[in-house]
Coordinates of C-alpha atoms and ligand atoms in Angstrom, one line a residue:
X1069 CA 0.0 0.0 0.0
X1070 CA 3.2 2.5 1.1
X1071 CA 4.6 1.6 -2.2
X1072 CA 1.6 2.0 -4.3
X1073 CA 0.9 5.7 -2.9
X1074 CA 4.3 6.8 -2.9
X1075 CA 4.5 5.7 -6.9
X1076 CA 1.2 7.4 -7.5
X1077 CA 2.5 10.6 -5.3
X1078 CA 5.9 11.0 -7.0
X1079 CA 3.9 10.3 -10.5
X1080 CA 1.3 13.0 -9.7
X1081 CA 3.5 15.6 -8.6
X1082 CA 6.2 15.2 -11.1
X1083 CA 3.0 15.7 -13.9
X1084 CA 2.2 18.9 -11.4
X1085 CA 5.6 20.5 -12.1
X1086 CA 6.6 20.1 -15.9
X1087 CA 3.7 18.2 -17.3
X1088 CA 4.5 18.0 -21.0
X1089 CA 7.2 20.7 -21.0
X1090 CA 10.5 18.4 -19.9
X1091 CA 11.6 15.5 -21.1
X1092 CA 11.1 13.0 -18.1
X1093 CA 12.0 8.9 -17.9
X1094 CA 8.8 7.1 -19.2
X1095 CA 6.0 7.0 -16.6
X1096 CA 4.9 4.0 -14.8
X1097 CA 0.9 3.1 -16.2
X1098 CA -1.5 3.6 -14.2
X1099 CA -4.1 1.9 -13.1
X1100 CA -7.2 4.1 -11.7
X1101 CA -10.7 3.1 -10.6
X1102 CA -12.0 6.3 -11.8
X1103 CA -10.7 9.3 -14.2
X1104 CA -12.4 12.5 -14.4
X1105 CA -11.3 14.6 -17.2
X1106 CA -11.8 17.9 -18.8
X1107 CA -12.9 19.7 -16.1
X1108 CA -12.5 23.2 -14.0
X1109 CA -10.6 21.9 -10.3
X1110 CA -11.1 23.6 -7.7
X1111 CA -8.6 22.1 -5.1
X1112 CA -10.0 23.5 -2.2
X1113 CA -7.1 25.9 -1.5
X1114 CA -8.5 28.9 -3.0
X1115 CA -6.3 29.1 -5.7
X1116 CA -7.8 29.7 -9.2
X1117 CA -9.5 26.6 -10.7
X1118 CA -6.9 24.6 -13.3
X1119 CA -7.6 22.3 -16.3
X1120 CA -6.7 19.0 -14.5
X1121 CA -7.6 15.5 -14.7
X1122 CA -8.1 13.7 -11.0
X1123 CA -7.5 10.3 -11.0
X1124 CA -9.1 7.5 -7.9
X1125 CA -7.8 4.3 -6.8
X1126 CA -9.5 2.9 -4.4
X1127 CA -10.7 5.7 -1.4
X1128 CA -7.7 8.0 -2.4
X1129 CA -7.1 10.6 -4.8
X1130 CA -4.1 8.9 -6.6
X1131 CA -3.7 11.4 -9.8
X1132 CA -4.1 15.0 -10.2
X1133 CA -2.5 16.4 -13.5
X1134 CA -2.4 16.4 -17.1
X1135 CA -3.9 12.9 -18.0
X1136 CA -2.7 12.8 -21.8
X1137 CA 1.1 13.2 -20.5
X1138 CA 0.8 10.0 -18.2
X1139 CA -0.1 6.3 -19.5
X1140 CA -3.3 5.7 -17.6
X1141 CA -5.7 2.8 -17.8
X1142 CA -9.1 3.6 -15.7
X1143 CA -12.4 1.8 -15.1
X1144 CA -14.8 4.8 -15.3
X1145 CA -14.0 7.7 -17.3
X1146 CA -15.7 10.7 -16.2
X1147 CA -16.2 13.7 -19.0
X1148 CA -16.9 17.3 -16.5
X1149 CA -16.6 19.6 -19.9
X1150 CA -18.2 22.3 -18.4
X1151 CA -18.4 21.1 -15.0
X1152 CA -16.3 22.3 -11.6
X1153 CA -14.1 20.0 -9.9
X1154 CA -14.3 20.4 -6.3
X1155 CA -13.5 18.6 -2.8
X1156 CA -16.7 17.5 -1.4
X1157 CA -17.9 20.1 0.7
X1158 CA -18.0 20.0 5.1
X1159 CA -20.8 20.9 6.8
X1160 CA -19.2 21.7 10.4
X1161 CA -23.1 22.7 11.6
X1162 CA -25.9 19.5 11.2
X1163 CA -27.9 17.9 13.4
X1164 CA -28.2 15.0 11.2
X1165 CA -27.3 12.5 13.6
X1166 CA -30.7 10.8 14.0
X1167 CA -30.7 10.6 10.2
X1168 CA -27.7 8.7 10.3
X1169 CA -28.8 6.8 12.5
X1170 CA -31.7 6.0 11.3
X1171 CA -33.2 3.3 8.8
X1172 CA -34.5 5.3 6.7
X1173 CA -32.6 8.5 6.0
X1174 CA -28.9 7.4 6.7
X1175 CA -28.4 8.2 3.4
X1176 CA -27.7 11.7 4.2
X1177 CA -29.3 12.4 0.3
X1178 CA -30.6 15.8 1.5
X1179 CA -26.4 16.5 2.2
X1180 CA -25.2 14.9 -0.8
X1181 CA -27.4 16.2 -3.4
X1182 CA -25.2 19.7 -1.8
X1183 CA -22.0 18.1 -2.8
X1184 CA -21.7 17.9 1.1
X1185 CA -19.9 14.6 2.0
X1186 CA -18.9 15.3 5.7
X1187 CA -21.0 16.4 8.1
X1188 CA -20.0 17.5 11.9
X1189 CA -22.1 16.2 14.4
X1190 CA -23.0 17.1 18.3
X1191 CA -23.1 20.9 18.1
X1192 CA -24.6 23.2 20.5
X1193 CA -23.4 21.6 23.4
X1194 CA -25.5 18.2 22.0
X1195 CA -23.2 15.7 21.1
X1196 CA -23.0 12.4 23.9
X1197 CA -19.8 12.0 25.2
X1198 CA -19.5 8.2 23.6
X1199 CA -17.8 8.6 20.6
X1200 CA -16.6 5.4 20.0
X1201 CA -19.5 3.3 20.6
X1202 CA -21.2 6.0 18.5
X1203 CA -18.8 5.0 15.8
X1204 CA -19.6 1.8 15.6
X1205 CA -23.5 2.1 15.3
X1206 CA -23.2 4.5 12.4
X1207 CA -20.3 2.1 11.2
X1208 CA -22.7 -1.2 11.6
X1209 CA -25.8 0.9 9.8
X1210 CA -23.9 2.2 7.0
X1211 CA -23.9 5.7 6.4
X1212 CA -24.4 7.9 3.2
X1213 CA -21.7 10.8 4.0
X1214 CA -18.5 10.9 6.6
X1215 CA -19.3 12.2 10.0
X1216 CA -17.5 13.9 12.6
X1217 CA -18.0 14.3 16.6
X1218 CA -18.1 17.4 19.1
X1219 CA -18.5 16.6 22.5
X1220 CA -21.2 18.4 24.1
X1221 CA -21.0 21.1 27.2
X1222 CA -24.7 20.3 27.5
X1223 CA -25.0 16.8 26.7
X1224 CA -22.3 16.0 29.2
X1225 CA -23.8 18.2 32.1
X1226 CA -27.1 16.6 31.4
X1227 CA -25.3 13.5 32.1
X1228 CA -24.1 14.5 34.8
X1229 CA -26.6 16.6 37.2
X1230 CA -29.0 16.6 34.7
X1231 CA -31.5 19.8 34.0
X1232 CA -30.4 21.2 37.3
X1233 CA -30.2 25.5 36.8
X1234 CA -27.0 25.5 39.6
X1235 CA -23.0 25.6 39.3
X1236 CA -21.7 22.3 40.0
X1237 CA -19.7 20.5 42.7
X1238 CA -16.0 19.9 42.6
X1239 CA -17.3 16.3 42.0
X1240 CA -19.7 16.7 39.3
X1241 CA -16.9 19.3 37.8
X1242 CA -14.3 16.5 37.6
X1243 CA -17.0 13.7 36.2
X1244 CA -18.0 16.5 33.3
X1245 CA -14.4 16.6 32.7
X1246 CA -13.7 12.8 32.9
X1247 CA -16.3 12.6 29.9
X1248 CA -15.0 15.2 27.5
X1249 CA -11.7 13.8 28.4
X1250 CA -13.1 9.9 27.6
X1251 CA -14.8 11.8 23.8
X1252 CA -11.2 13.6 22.9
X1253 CA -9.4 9.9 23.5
X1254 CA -12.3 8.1 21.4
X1255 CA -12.1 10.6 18.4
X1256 CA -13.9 13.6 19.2
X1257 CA -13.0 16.9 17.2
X1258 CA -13.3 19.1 20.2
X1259 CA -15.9 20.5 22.9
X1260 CA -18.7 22.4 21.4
X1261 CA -21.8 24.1 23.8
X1262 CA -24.7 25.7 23.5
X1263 CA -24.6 28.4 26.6
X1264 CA -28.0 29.8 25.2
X1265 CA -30.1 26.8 26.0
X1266 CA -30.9 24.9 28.6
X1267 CA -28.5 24.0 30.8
X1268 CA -25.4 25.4 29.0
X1269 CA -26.9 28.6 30.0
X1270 CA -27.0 27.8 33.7
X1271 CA -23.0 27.3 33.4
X1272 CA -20.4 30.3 34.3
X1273 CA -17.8 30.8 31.7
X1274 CA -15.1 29.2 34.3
X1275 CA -17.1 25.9 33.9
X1276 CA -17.0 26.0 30.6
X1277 CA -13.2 27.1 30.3
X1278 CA -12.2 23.9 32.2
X1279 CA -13.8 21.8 29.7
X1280 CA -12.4 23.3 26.8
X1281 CA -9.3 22.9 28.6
X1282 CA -9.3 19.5 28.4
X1283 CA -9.7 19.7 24.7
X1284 CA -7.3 21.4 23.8
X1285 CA -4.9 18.8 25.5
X1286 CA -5.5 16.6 22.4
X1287 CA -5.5 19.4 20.1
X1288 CA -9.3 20.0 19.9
X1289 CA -11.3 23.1 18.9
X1290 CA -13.9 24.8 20.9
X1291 CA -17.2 25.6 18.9
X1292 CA -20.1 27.4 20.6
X1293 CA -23.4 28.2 19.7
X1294 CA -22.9 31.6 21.9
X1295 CA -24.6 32.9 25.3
X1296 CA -26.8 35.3 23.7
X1297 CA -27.1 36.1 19.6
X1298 CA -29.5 38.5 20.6
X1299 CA -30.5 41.0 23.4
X1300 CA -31.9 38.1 25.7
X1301 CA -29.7 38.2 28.6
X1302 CA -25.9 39.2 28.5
X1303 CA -26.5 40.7 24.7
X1304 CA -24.7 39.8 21.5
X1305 CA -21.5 41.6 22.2
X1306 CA -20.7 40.5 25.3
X1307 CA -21.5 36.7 24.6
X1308 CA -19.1 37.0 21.7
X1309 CA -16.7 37.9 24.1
X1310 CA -16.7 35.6 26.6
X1311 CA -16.1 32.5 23.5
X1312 CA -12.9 34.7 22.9
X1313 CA -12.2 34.5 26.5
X1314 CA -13.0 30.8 27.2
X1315 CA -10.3 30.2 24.0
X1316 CA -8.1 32.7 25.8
X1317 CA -8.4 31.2 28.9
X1318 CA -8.2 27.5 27.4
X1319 CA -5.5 28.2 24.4
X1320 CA -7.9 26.6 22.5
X1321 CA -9.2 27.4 19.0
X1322 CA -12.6 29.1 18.7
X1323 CA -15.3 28.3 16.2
X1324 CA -18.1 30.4 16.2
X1325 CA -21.3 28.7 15.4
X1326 CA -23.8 30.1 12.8
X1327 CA -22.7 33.8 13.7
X1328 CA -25.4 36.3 13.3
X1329 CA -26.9 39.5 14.9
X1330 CA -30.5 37.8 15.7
X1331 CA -33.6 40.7 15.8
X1332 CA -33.9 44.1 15.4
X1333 CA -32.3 45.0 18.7
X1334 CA -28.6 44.0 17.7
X1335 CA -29.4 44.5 13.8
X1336 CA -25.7 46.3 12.6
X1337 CA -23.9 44.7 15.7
X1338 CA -22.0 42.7 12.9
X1339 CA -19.6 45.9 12.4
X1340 CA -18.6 45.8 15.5
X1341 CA -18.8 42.1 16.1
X1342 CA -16.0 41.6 12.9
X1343 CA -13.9 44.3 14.9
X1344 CA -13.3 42.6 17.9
X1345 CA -13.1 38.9 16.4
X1346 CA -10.0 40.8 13.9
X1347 CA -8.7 41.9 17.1
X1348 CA -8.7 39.3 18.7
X1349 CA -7.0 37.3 15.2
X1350 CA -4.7 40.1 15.5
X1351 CA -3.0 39.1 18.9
X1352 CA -2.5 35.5 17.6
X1353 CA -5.6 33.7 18.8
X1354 CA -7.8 31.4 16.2
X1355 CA -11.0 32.7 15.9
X1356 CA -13.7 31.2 13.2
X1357 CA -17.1 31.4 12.5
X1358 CA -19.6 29.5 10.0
X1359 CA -22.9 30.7 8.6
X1360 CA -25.9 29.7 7.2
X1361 CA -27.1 31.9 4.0
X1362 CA -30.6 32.8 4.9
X1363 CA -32.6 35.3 6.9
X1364 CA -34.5 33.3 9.3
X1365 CA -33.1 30.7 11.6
X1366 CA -35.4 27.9 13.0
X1367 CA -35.8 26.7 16.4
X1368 CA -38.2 25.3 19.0
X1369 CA -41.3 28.0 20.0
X1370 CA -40.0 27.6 23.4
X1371 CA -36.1 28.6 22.6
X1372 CA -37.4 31.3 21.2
X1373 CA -40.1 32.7 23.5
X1374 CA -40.0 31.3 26.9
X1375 CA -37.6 32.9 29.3
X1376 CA -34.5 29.8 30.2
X1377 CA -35.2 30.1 34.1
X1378 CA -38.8 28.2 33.0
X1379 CA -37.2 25.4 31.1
X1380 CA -35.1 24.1 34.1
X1381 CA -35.1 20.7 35.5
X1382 CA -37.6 19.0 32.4
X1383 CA -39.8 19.3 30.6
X1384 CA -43.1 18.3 32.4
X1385 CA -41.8 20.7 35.4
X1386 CA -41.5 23.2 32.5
X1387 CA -45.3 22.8 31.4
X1388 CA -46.5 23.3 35.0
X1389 CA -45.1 26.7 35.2
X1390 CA -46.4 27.3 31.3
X1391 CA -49.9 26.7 33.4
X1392 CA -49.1 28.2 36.9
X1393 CA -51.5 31.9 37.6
X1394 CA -48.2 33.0 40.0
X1395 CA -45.8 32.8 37.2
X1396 CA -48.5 34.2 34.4
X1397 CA -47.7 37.8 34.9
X1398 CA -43.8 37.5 34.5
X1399 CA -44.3 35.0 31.8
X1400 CA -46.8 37.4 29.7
X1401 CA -44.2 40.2 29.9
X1402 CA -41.0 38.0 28.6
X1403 CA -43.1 36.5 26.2
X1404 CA -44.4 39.8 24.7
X1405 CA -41.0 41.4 24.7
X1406 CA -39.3 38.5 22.6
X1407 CA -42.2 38.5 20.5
X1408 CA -41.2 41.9 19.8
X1409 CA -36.9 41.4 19.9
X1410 CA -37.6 38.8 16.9
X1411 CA -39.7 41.2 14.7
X1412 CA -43.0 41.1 15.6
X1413 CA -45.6 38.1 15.7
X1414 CA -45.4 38.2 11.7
X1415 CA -42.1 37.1 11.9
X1416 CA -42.5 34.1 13.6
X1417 CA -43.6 31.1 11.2
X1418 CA -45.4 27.7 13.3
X1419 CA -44.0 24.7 11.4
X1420 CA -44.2 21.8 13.2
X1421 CA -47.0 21.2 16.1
X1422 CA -48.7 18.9 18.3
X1423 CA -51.9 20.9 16.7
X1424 CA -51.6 20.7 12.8
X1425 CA -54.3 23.8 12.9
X1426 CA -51.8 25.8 13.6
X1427 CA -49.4 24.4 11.6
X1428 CA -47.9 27.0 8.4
X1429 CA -48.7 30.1 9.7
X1430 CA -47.1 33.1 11.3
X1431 CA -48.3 34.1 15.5
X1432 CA -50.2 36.8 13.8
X1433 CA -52.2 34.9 11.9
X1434 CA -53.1 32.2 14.9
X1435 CA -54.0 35.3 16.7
X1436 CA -55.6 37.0 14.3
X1437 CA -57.4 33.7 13.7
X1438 CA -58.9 33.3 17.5
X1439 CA -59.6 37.0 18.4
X1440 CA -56.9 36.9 20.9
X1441 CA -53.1 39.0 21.6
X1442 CA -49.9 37.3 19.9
X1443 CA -48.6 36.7 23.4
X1444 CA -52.0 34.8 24.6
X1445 CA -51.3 33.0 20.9
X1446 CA -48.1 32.0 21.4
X1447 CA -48.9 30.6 24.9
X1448 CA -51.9 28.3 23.6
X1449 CA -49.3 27.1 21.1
X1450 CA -46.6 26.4 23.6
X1451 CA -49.0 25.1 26.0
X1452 CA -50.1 22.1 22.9
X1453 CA -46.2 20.9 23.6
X1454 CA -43.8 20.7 21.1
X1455 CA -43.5 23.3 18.1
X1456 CA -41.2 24.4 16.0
X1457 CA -40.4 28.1 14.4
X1458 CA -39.0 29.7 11.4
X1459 CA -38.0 33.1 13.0
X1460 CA -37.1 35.9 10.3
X1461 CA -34.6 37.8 12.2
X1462 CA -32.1 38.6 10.2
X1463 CA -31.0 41.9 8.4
X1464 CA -29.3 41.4 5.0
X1465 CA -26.8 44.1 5.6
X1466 CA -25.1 42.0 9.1
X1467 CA -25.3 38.8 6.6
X1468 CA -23.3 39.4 4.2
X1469 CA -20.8 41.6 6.5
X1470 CA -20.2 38.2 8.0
X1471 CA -19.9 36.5 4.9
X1472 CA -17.0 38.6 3.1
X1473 CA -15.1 37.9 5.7
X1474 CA -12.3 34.7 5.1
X1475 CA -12.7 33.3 8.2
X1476 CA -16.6 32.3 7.8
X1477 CA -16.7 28.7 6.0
X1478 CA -20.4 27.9 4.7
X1479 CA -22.8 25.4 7.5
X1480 CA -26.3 24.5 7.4
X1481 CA -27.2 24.2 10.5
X1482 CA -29.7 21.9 9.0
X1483 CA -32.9 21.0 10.8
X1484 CA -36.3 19.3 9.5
X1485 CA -38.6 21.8 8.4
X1486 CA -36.3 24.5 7.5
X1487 CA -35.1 25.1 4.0
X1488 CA -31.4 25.2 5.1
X1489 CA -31.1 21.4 6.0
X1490 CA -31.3 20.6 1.9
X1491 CA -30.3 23.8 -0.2
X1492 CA -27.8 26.1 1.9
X1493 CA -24.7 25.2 -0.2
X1494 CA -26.3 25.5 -3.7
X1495 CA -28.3 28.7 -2.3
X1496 CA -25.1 30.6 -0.9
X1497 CA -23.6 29.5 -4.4
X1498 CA -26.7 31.1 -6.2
X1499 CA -26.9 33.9 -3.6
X1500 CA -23.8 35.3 -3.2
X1501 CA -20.7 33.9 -5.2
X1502 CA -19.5 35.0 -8.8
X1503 CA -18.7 37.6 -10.2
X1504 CA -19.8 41.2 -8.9
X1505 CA -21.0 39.2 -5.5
X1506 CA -19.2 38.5 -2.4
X1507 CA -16.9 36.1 -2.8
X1508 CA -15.2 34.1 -6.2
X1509 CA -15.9 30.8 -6.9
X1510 CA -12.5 29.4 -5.6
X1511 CA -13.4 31.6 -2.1
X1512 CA -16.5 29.9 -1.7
X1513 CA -15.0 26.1 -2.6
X1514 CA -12.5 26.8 0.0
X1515 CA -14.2 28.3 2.5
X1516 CA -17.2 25.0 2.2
X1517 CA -13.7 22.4 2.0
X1518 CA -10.3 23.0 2.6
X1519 CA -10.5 25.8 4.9
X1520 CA -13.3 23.7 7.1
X1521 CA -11.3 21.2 7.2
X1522 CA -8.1 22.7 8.5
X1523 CA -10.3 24.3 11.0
X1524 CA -12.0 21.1 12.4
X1525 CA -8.7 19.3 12.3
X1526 CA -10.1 17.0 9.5
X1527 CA -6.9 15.4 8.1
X1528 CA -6.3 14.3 4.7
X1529 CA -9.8 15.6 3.4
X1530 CA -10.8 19.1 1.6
X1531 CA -8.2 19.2 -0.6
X1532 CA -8.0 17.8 -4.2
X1533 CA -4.2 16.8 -3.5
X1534 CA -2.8 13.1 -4.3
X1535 CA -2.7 10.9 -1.3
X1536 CA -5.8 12.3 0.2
X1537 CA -9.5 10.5 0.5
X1538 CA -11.6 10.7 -2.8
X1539 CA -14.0 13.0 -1.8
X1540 CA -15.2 14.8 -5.0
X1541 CA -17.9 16.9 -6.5
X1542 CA -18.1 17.6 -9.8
X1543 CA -21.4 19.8 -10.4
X1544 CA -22.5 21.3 -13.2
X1545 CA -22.4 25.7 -11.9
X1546 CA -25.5 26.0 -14.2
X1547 CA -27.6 23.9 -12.6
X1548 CA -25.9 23.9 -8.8
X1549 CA -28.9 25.7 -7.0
X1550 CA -31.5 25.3 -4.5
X1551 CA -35.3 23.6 -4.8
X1552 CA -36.0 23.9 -1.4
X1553 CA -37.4 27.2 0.3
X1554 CA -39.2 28.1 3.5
X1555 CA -42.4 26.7 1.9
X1556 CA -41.2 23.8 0.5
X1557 CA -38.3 22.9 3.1
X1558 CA -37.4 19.1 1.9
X1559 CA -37.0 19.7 -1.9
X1560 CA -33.5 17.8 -2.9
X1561 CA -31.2 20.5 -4.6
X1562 CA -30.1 20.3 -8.1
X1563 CA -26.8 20.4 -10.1
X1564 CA -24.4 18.1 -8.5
X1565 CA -23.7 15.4 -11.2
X1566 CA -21.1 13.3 -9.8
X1567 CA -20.3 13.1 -5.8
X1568 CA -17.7 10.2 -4.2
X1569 CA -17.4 9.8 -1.1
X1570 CA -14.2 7.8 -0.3
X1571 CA -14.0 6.7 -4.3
X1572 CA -17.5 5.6 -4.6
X1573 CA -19.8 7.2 -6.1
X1574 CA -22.6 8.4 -4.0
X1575 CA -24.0 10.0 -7.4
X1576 CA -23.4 9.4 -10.6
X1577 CA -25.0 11.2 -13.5
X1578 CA -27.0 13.4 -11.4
X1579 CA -29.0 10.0 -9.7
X1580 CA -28.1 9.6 -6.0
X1581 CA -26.8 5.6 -5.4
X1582 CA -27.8 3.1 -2.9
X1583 CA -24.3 3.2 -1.6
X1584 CA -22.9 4.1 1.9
X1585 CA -19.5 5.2 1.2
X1586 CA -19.3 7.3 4.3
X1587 CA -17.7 7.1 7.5
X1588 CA -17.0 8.1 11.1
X1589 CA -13.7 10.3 10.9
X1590 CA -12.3 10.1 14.6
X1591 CA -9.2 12.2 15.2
X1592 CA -6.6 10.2 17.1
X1593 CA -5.0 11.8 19.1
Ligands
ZN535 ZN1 -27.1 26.5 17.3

């Protein structure tokens, strides 16, 4: 195997260097799995794209160069006249774990049909602490797309003392540490939290700090869905800096989740936002972000409208309050005043329910609906149980001031019944790359692969570079774009016409395959 990479390395980079142009000794022949030809490659470095051929062998990328110049046999030839070459794209923000997990969607098509074939897992403070076992199920179930592991603030605390809105002990301290410790040994690709939900938001920063401390012992990154996007409790400012403090603190990397200045109160924050993560770039500490390209994120009703000091301990304990008269004054008041901090009742869009009657349409309309106030609206909703939101609280302005700048790589964030989970990569590429937009087409390839990559720690992927796993797009620009929008959230996006994932091919002329080339990538340390 040594052998066999080395000769394909050496043959590879000689072609790189004076393909055609020196006279070299004659070149060993080649024998490739796969040979895609004629295309535009992008290798993921940001450099400007290259007439290349990329050869596969196997899982690995075993030939990138002129193909006429080298005697090469190949199964498959692929013809991408007129198509880009990329790396397959990394989603560093999904919560597509049940999906992979599950019998039905494990697939990951919704991901694939992105060019996406490596989603990050366990975000916002979510992701269980067993990494290996983890491993094995998605191993045993077969899997669409390669996944990677956070280790959870929340998930672990949960674990630990569960719902509880109160530091810990020294003990339970040590035991939360003992379990990010146990993920960073069994693969995990650092600590990630989600200090605006319940319980990450009943943790201090120190708490948090000696977490991500124990990350960044194996070289992990710290990734944090952050206090407060908004002007809920600490405000957006100030929650931004305490994730540069806890990667201060910890000497730890910082990866901002999904950054954005959420409702009209912090609307422009982004200026100064940018400021003070370039500062803080600017005295040697690594500070990213990711983003999703669309105005309105989705969460649960509750997250979005119910003060955290009410979700505390579970969720039954949570429904008595929703129904106790002491707590009805207090509740009215917080409910009406994020009503307002996320745009008004019009801006919030019911999509998922316990009552379908209110399913597809905005507070407004509910209230409008049954003569009653938003606020008594939203508390007959939230009172039903579960429900979910889309939440248009974005300004376009603070979204694409995040997005010029070359530390934000491209996420999802994906969640069922939100556009994002199945067009955000075709829809930034639609949206906001090319010419006379934000970013060129080599900025946005980079900043969806190689870039995300380094960032995670994700070795030997996100790079069209000999040697590395056969992860490959080629799409076809004209047709790369998005089916899916807020109406229509699970519509499979268009354009991608050849995807492998670890050398096999996930789709081939434009049809996604019945194959599971993915895999759990766990970071040894
Ligand atoms: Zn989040």
């Amino acid at each position: 195997m040594t052998t066999l990479k080395s000769l394909l390395l050496g043959t590879a980079l000689a072609c790189l260097v004076g393909c055609g142009n020196e006279p070299t000794s004659p070149a060993p022949s080649l024998h490739l799995d796969t040979l895609i030809v004629n295309g535009k490659v992008y290798d993921g470095s940001g450099r400007p794209p290259q007439a290349l051929a990329v050869g596969i062998s196997a899982d690995r990328i075993a030939f990138v160069g002129d193909h006429r110049s080298v005697k090469l046999q190949a199964d498959r030839v692929i013809d991408a006249s007129g198509l880009m070459v990329t790396p397959g794209f990394i989603d560093p923000h999904t919560h597509a774990l049940g999906d992979l997990l599950s019998s039905e969607r494990h697939l990951n098509t919704n991901y694939l049909t992105q060019a996406v074939t490596t989603v990050i897992v366990g975000n916002d403070g979510e992701g269980a602490y067993q990494v290996e076992h983890l491993a094995q199920r998605l191993t045993k179930n077969g899997i669409g797309s390669n996944v990677g592991f956070l280790v959870g603030h929340g998930a672990v605390r949960i674990d630990v003392m569960g719902r509880d809105n109160r530091k810990p002990t020294a003990q339970e301290q040590k035991a939360m540490e003992d379990r990010v410790d146990q993920a960073m040994r069994e693969g995990a690709l650092g600590l990630s939290s989600g200090l605006y939900y319940s319980p990450g938001n009943y943790a201090d920063t120190d708490e948090v700090v000696a977490l991500a401390k124990v990350a960044a012992r194996y070289g992990g990154l710290y990734e944090s869905h952050i206090r407060d996007e908004s002007s809920y409790t600490v405000g957006f400012l100030p929650a931004l800096e305490e994730a540069i403090t806890i990667g201060a603190e910890a000497k730890i990397p910082v990866h901002l989740a999904h950054i954005k200045a959420l409702g009209v109160d912090v609307w422009g924050q982004s200026e100064q936002a940018v400021t003070m993560i370039e500062q803080a770039r600017g005295n040697g500490q690594q500070i990213t972000a990711d983003q999703y390209p669309w105005r309105a994120s989705g969460t649960h009703l509750r997250n979005a409208l119910v003060p955290l000091w009410m979700l505390a301990d579970s969720f039954e304990k949570y429904q008595q309050r929703l129904r106790d008269p002491k707590l009805a004054a207090e509740l009215n008041a917080a409910i009406a005043e994020n009503i307002r901090r996320r745009g008004g009742p019009e801006s919030l869009l019911l999509v998922t329910g316990n009552d379908p009657s209110f399913v597809n349409k905005t507070l407004a309309a509910i209230a409008a609906e049954q003569n009653i106030t938003p606020v008594a609206a939203a508390l007959m909703v939230l009172k039903t149980g579960k429900a979910r939101v889309i939440s248009f609280n974005m300004n376009a302005t603070d979204i694409e001031r995040f997005m010029r700048q070359d530390w934000v790589v491209t996420s999802s964030d994906g969640n069922d019944r939100h556009p994002r989970k199945y067009a955000s990569f075709p829809k930034k590429f639609v949206a906001y790359v090319g010419e006379d937009k934000l970013m060129s087409v080599a900025s946005f390839v980079h900043r969806s692969s190689g870039l995300t990559a380094d960032i995670f720690g994700i070795d030997q992927r996100g790079y069209i570079t000999p040697g590395y796993y056969a992860d490959i797009a080629v799409i076809d620009p004209a047709q790369y774009a998005p089916q899916a929008d807020y109406r229509h959230w699970d519509r499979l996006s268009t354009g991608v016409r050849f995807l492998l994932v670890n050398g096999v091919l996930a789709i081939d002329e434009g049809k996604t395959q019945a194959v599971f080339g993915g895999r759990p990538l766990l970071k040894k340390p």
